[in-house]
C-alpha cells in the first residue's frame, strides 16, 4: 500500500502520554492516528462527541462560593480554616450542615 507523509506538531508531553496509551494496544502513534482517521471516515466526522465542558448549576454555585471565600480571606474579612486531616474537615462540615438543618 502506498503511503503519504504528513508532519504534525505536538506538545512533547502529549506525544509521550499518547504513545504510552496506544502502546497498551500494541499501536505506535502513527498507527493510532490511522485508526482515528479511518474511524472518522466511517463515522463521517469525529468518532466521539466534541463539546465544551460546561459546569452544571451545582458546580457553578460551588465555584462562586469558593471564589467568594477566597476574596473574603484576601480582604481579611474571613479567616481560613485549617484542619489536621480529612476526618476533621468532614466533621466540621457535618456540624455546619446540622446547624443549618441540612443533616
Short mmCIF file of N, CA and C in Angstrom, two decimals:
data_model
loop_
_atom_site.label_atom_id
_atom_site.label_comp_id
_atom_site.label_asym_id
_atom_site.label_seq_id
_atom_site.Cartn_x
_atom_site.Cartn_y
_atom_site.Cartn_z
N UNK A 1 0.85 -1.18 0.00
CA UNK A 1 0.00 0.00 0.00
C UNK A 1 0.89 1.23 0.00
N UNK A 2 0.55 2.18 -0.84
CA UNK A 2 1.25 3.45 -0.87
C UNK A 2 0.90 4.26 0.37
N UNK A 3 1.83 5.06 0.85
CA UNK A 3 1.56 5.91 1.99
C UNK A 3 1.94 7.34 1.66
N UNK A 4 1.36 8.27 2.40
CA UNK A 4 1.70 9.69 2.26
C UNK A 4 2.20 10.17 3.61
N UNK A 5 3.18 11.02 3.59
CA UNK A 5 3.71 11.58 4.84
C UNK A 5 2.98 12.87 5.17
N UNK A 6 2.78 13.07 6.47
CA UNK A 6 2.15 14.28 6.95
C UNK A 6 2.83 14.63 8.27
N UNK A 7 3.39 15.81 8.37
CA UNK A 7 4.06 16.24 9.60
C UNK A 7 3.10 17.03 10.47
N UNK A 8 3.12 16.71 11.78
CA UNK A 8 2.31 17.47 12.72
C UNK A 8 3.18 17.91 13.89
N UNK A 9 2.80 18.99 14.52
CA UNK A 9 3.49 19.48 15.71
C UNK A 9 2.67 19.08 16.94
N UNK A 10 3.36 18.49 17.90
CA UNK A 10 2.69 18.05 19.12
C UNK A 10 3.45 18.56 20.33
N UNK A 11 2.71 18.82 21.39
CA UNK A 11 3.33 19.09 22.67
C UNK A 11 4.08 17.80 23.06
N UNK A 12 5.35 17.88 23.43
CA UNK A 12 6.11 16.67 23.75
C UNK A 12 5.47 15.82 24.85
N UNK A 13 4.86 16.46 25.83
CA UNK A 13 4.22 15.71 26.91
C UNK A 13 3.00 14.96 26.39
N UNK A 14 2.20 15.63 25.55
CA UNK A 14 1.03 14.98 24.96
C UNK A 14 1.47 13.80 24.10
N UNK A 15 2.51 14.00 23.32
CA UNK A 15 3.03 12.93 22.45
C UNK A 15 3.45 11.73 23.28
N UNK A 16 4.20 11.98 24.34
CA UNK A 16 4.69 10.90 25.19
C UNK A 16 3.53 10.14 25.85
N UNK A 17 2.55 10.88 26.37
CA UNK A 17 1.40 10.23 27.01
C UNK A 17 0.58 9.44 26.00
N UNK A 18 0.42 9.99 24.80
CA UNK A 18 -0.32 9.28 23.75
C UNK A 18 0.40 8.00 23.36
N UNK A 19 1.72 8.07 23.22
CA UNK A 19 2.50 6.88 22.87
C UNK A 19 2.34 5.80 23.93
N UNK A 20 2.40 6.19 25.20
CA UNK A 20 2.20 5.23 26.29
C UNK A 20 0.81 4.62 26.24
N UNK A 21 -0.19 5.45 25.99
CA UNK A 21 -1.58 4.98 25.94
C UNK A 21 -1.77 3.97 24.82
N UNK A 22 -1.30 4.31 23.63
CA UNK A 22 -1.53 3.43 22.47
C UNK A 22 -0.64 2.19 22.50
N UNK A 23 0.49 2.25 23.19
CA UNK A 23 1.36 1.09 23.30
C UNK A 23 0.65 -0.06 24.01
N UNK A 24 -0.25 0.27 24.91
CA UNK A 24 -1.03 -0.75 25.62
C UNK A 24 -1.83 -1.59 24.61
N UNK A 25 -2.22 -0.97 23.50
CA UNK A 25 -2.99 -1.66 22.47
C UNK A 25 -2.09 -2.20 21.36
N UNK A 26 -0.79 -2.10 21.55
CA UNK A 26 0.15 -2.58 20.55
C UNK A 26 0.28 -1.67 19.34
N UNK A 27 -0.06 -0.40 19.52
CA UNK A 27 -0.01 0.55 18.41
C UNK A 27 1.03 1.63 18.67
N UNK A 28 1.72 2.03 17.60
CA UNK A 28 2.55 3.22 17.73
C UNK A 28 1.68 4.43 17.38
N UNK A 29 2.23 5.61 17.50
CA UNK A 29 1.43 6.83 17.29
C UNK A 29 0.90 6.92 15.87
N UNK A 30 1.72 6.56 14.90
CA UNK A 30 1.29 6.62 13.50
C UNK A 30 0.11 5.68 13.26
N UNK A 31 0.19 4.46 13.81
CA UNK A 31 -0.91 3.51 13.65
C UNK A 31 -2.18 4.00 14.34
N UNK A 32 -2.03 4.59 15.52
CA UNK A 32 -3.19 5.11 16.25
C UNK A 32 -3.85 6.24 15.48
N UNK A 33 -3.04 7.11 14.89
CA UNK A 33 -3.60 8.20 14.08
C UNK A 33 -4.34 7.63 12.88
N UNK A 34 -3.81 6.59 12.27
CA UNK A 34 -4.51 5.95 11.15
C UNK A 34 -5.84 5.35 11.59
N UNK A 35 -5.87 4.74 12.77
CA UNK A 35 -7.14 4.21 13.30
C UNK A 35 -8.13 5.35 13.47
N UNK A 36 -7.68 6.47 14.05
CA UNK A 36 -8.54 7.63 14.23
C UNK A 36 -9.09 8.11 12.88
N UNK A 37 -8.22 8.24 11.90
CA UNK A 37 -8.66 8.74 10.59
C UNK A 37 -9.63 7.79 9.92
N UNK A 38 -9.35 6.48 9.96
CA UNK A 38 -10.27 5.51 9.34
C UNK A 38 -11.63 5.52 10.05
N UNK A 39 -11.61 5.61 11.37
CA UNK A 39 -12.87 5.65 12.12
C UNK A 39 -13.62 6.94 11.82
N UNK A 40 -12.91 8.05 11.70
CA UNK A 40 -13.55 9.32 11.35
C UNK A 40 -14.23 9.23 9.99
N UNK A 41 -13.57 8.57 9.06
CA UNK A 41 -14.16 8.39 7.71
C UNK A 41 -15.42 7.55 7.80
N UNK A 42 -15.37 6.46 8.60
CA UNK A 42 -16.56 5.60 8.77
C UNK A 42 -17.72 6.38 9.36
N UNK A 43 -17.43 7.21 10.36
CA UNK A 43 -18.46 7.99 11.04
C UNK A 43 -18.84 9.26 10.27
N UNK A 44 -18.04 9.58 9.27
CA UNK A 44 -18.22 10.81 8.50
C UNK A 44 -18.14 12.02 9.42
N UNK A 45 -17.21 11.97 10.35
CA UNK A 45 -16.99 13.04 11.32
C UNK A 45 -16.16 12.49 12.47
N UNK A 46 -16.11 13.23 13.54
CA UNK A 46 -15.36 12.76 14.69
C UNK A 46 -16.05 11.53 15.28
N UNK A 47 -15.28 10.53 15.68
CA UNK A 47 -15.89 9.31 16.24
C UNK A 47 -16.21 9.44 17.73
N UNK A 48 -16.33 10.67 18.18
CA UNK A 48 -16.69 10.94 19.57
C UNK A 48 -17.29 12.33 19.63
N UNK A 49 -17.96 12.61 20.74
CA UNK A 49 -18.62 13.90 20.89
C UNK A 49 -17.59 14.97 21.24
N UNK A 50 -17.67 16.09 20.58
CA UNK A 50 -16.80 17.22 20.89
C UNK A 50 -17.70 18.35 21.37
N UNK A 51 -17.45 18.76 22.59
CA UNK A 51 -18.24 19.87 23.13
C UNK A 51 -17.47 20.53 24.25
N UNK A 52 -17.83 21.73 24.53
CA UNK A 52 -17.20 22.47 25.61
C UNK A 52 -17.68 21.91 26.94
N UNK A 53 -16.75 21.75 27.87
CA UNK A 53 -17.15 21.32 29.20
C UNK A 53 -17.80 22.49 29.92
N UNK A 54 -19.06 22.35 30.23
CA UNK A 54 -19.80 23.41 30.92
C UNK A 54 -20.22 22.86 32.28
N UNK A 55 -19.80 23.52 33.35
CA UNK A 55 -20.19 23.02 34.66
C UNK A 55 -21.70 23.14 34.88
N UNK A 56 -22.27 22.17 35.59
CA UNK A 56 -23.70 22.21 35.88
C UNK A 56 -23.97 23.30 36.93
N UNK A 57 -25.23 23.54 37.21
CA UNK A 57 -25.63 24.62 38.11
C UNK A 57 -25.02 24.45 39.50
N UNK A 58 -25.00 23.23 40.01
CA UNK A 58 -24.47 23.00 41.36
C UNK A 58 -22.97 23.30 41.39
N UNK A 59 -22.24 22.89 40.36
CA UNK A 59 -20.81 23.17 40.32
C UNK A 59 -20.54 24.66 40.18
N UNK A 60 -21.34 25.36 39.33
CA UNK A 60 -21.17 26.81 39.18
C UNK A 60 -21.39 27.52 40.52
N UNK A 61 -22.41 27.07 41.27
CA UNK A 61 -22.69 27.65 42.58
C UNK A 61 -21.54 27.41 43.54
N UNK A 62 -20.99 26.20 43.52
CA UNK A 62 -19.86 25.88 44.39
C UNK A 62 -18.62 26.70 44.03
N UNK A 63 -18.38 26.87 42.74
CA UNK A 63 -17.24 27.68 42.29
C UNK A 63 -17.40 29.12 42.77
N UNK A 64 -18.60 29.67 42.61
CA UNK A 64 -18.87 31.05 43.04
C UNK A 64 -18.66 31.18 44.55
N UNK A 65 -19.13 30.19 45.30
CA UNK A 65 -18.98 30.21 46.76
C UNK A 65 -17.50 30.17 47.13
N UNK A 66 -16.73 29.31 46.47
CA UNK A 66 -15.29 29.22 46.76
C UNK A 66 -14.57 30.51 46.41
N UNK A 67 -14.93 31.11 45.27
CA UNK A 67 -14.31 32.38 44.87
C UNK A 67 -14.63 33.48 45.89
N UNK A 68 -15.86 33.49 46.40
CA UNK A 68 -16.25 34.47 47.41
C UNK A 68 -15.44 34.27 48.68
N UNK A 69 -15.26 33.02 49.09
CA UNK A 69 -14.48 32.73 50.29
C UNK A 69 -13.03 33.18 50.12
N UNK A 70 -12.46 32.95 48.95
CA UNK A 70 -11.08 33.38 48.69
C UNK A 70 -10.97 34.89 48.78
N UNK A 71 -11.94 35.60 48.18
CA UNK A 71 -11.93 37.07 48.23
C UNK A 71 -12.05 37.56 49.67
N UNK A 72 -12.90 36.92 50.45
CA UNK A 72 -13.08 37.32 51.86
C UNK A 72 -11.80 37.07 52.65
N UNK A 73 -11.12 35.97 52.38
CA UNK A 73 -9.85 35.69 53.07
C UNK A 73 -8.79 36.71 52.68
N UNK A 74 -8.74 37.03 51.39
CA UNK A 74 -7.75 38.01 50.92
C UNK A 74 -8.04 39.41 51.47
N UNK A 75 -9.32 39.72 51.65
CA UNK A 75 -9.70 41.04 52.18
C UNK A 75 -9.58 41.09 53.70
N UNK A 76 -9.36 39.94 54.33
CA UNK A 76 -9.24 39.90 55.78
C UNK A 76 -10.56 39.85 56.51
N UNK A 77 -11.66 39.68 55.80
CA UNK A 77 -12.98 39.61 56.43
C UNK A 77 -13.36 38.17 56.78
N UNK A 78 -12.54 37.24 56.40
CA UNK A 78 -12.79 35.83 56.70
C UNK A 78 -11.45 35.19 57.02
N UNK A 79 -11.43 34.37 58.05
CA UNK A 79 -10.21 33.67 58.42
C UNK A 79 -10.27 32.25 57.85
N UNK A 80 -9.22 31.84 57.14
CA UNK A 80 -9.24 30.49 56.59
C UNK A 80 -9.24 29.45 57.71
N UNK A 81 -9.95 28.36 57.47
CA UNK A 81 -9.99 27.30 58.47
C UNK A 81 -9.02 26.21 58.05
N UNK A 82 -8.21 25.78 58.99
CA UNK A 82 -7.24 24.73 58.73
C UNK A 82 -7.64 23.48 59.50
N UNK A 83 -7.46 22.34 58.89
CA UNK A 83 -7.82 21.06 59.51
C UNK A 83 -6.61 20.15 59.53
N UNK A 84 -6.54 19.32 60.55
CA UNK A 84 -5.42 18.40 60.69
C UNK A 84 -5.50 17.25 59.68
N UNK A 85 -6.74 16.89 59.31
CA UNK A 85 -6.91 15.78 58.37
C UNK A 85 -8.31 15.83 57.77
N UNK A 86 -8.59 14.93 56.87
CA UNK A 86 -9.87 14.91 56.17
C UNK A 86 -11.03 14.60 57.11
N UNK A 87 -10.80 13.74 58.10
CA UNK A 87 -11.87 13.41 59.05
C UNK A 87 -12.31 14.65 59.83
N UNK A 88 -11.32 15.43 60.25
CA UNK A 88 -11.63 16.66 61.00
C UNK A 88 -12.43 17.62 60.13
N UNK A 89 -12.06 17.74 58.86
CA UNK A 89 -12.77 18.62 57.94
C UNK A 89 -14.20 18.12 57.72
N UNK A 90 -14.35 16.81 57.52
CA UNK A 90 -15.68 16.24 57.30
C UNK A 90 -16.57 16.44 58.52
N UNK A 91 -16.01 16.29 59.71
CA UNK A 91 -16.78 16.50 60.94
C UNK A 91 -17.24 17.96 61.04
N UNK A 92 -16.37 18.90 60.67
CA UNK A 92 -16.74 20.32 60.71
C UNK A 92 -17.84 20.60 59.69
N UNK A 93 -17.75 19.98 58.53
CA UNK A 93 -18.79 20.19 57.50
C UNK A 93 -20.12 19.59 57.96
N UNK A 94 -20.06 18.41 58.57
CA UNK A 94 -21.28 17.79 59.11
C UNK A 94 -21.93 18.67 60.17
N UNK A 95 -21.10 19.26 61.03
CA UNK A 95 -21.61 20.12 62.09
C UNK A 95 -22.27 21.36 61.49
N UNK A 96 -21.66 21.93 60.45
CA UNK A 96 -22.25 23.10 59.76
C UNK A 96 -23.59 22.73 59.13
N UNK A 97 -23.64 21.55 58.49
CA UNK A 97 -24.89 21.11 57.88
C UNK A 97 -25.98 20.93 58.94
N UNK A 98 -25.61 20.33 60.06
CA UNK A 98 -26.58 20.13 61.13
C UNK A 98 -27.09 21.46 61.67
N UNK A 99 -26.18 22.42 61.82
CA UNK A 99 -26.57 23.74 62.32
C UNK A 99 -27.50 24.45 61.35
N UNK A 100 -27.35 24.17 60.06
CA UNK A 100 -28.21 24.78 59.05
C UNK A 100 -29.47 23.96 58.77
N UNK A 101 -29.59 22.83 59.51
CA UNK A 101 -30.77 21.97 59.32
C UNK A 101 -30.70 21.13 58.07
N UNK A 102 -29.51 20.92 57.54
CA UNK A 102 -29.35 20.14 56.31
C UNK A 102 -29.06 18.68 56.59
N UNK A 103 -28.71 18.34 57.83
CA UNK A 103 -28.35 16.96 58.14
C UNK A 103 -29.53 16.19 58.66
#
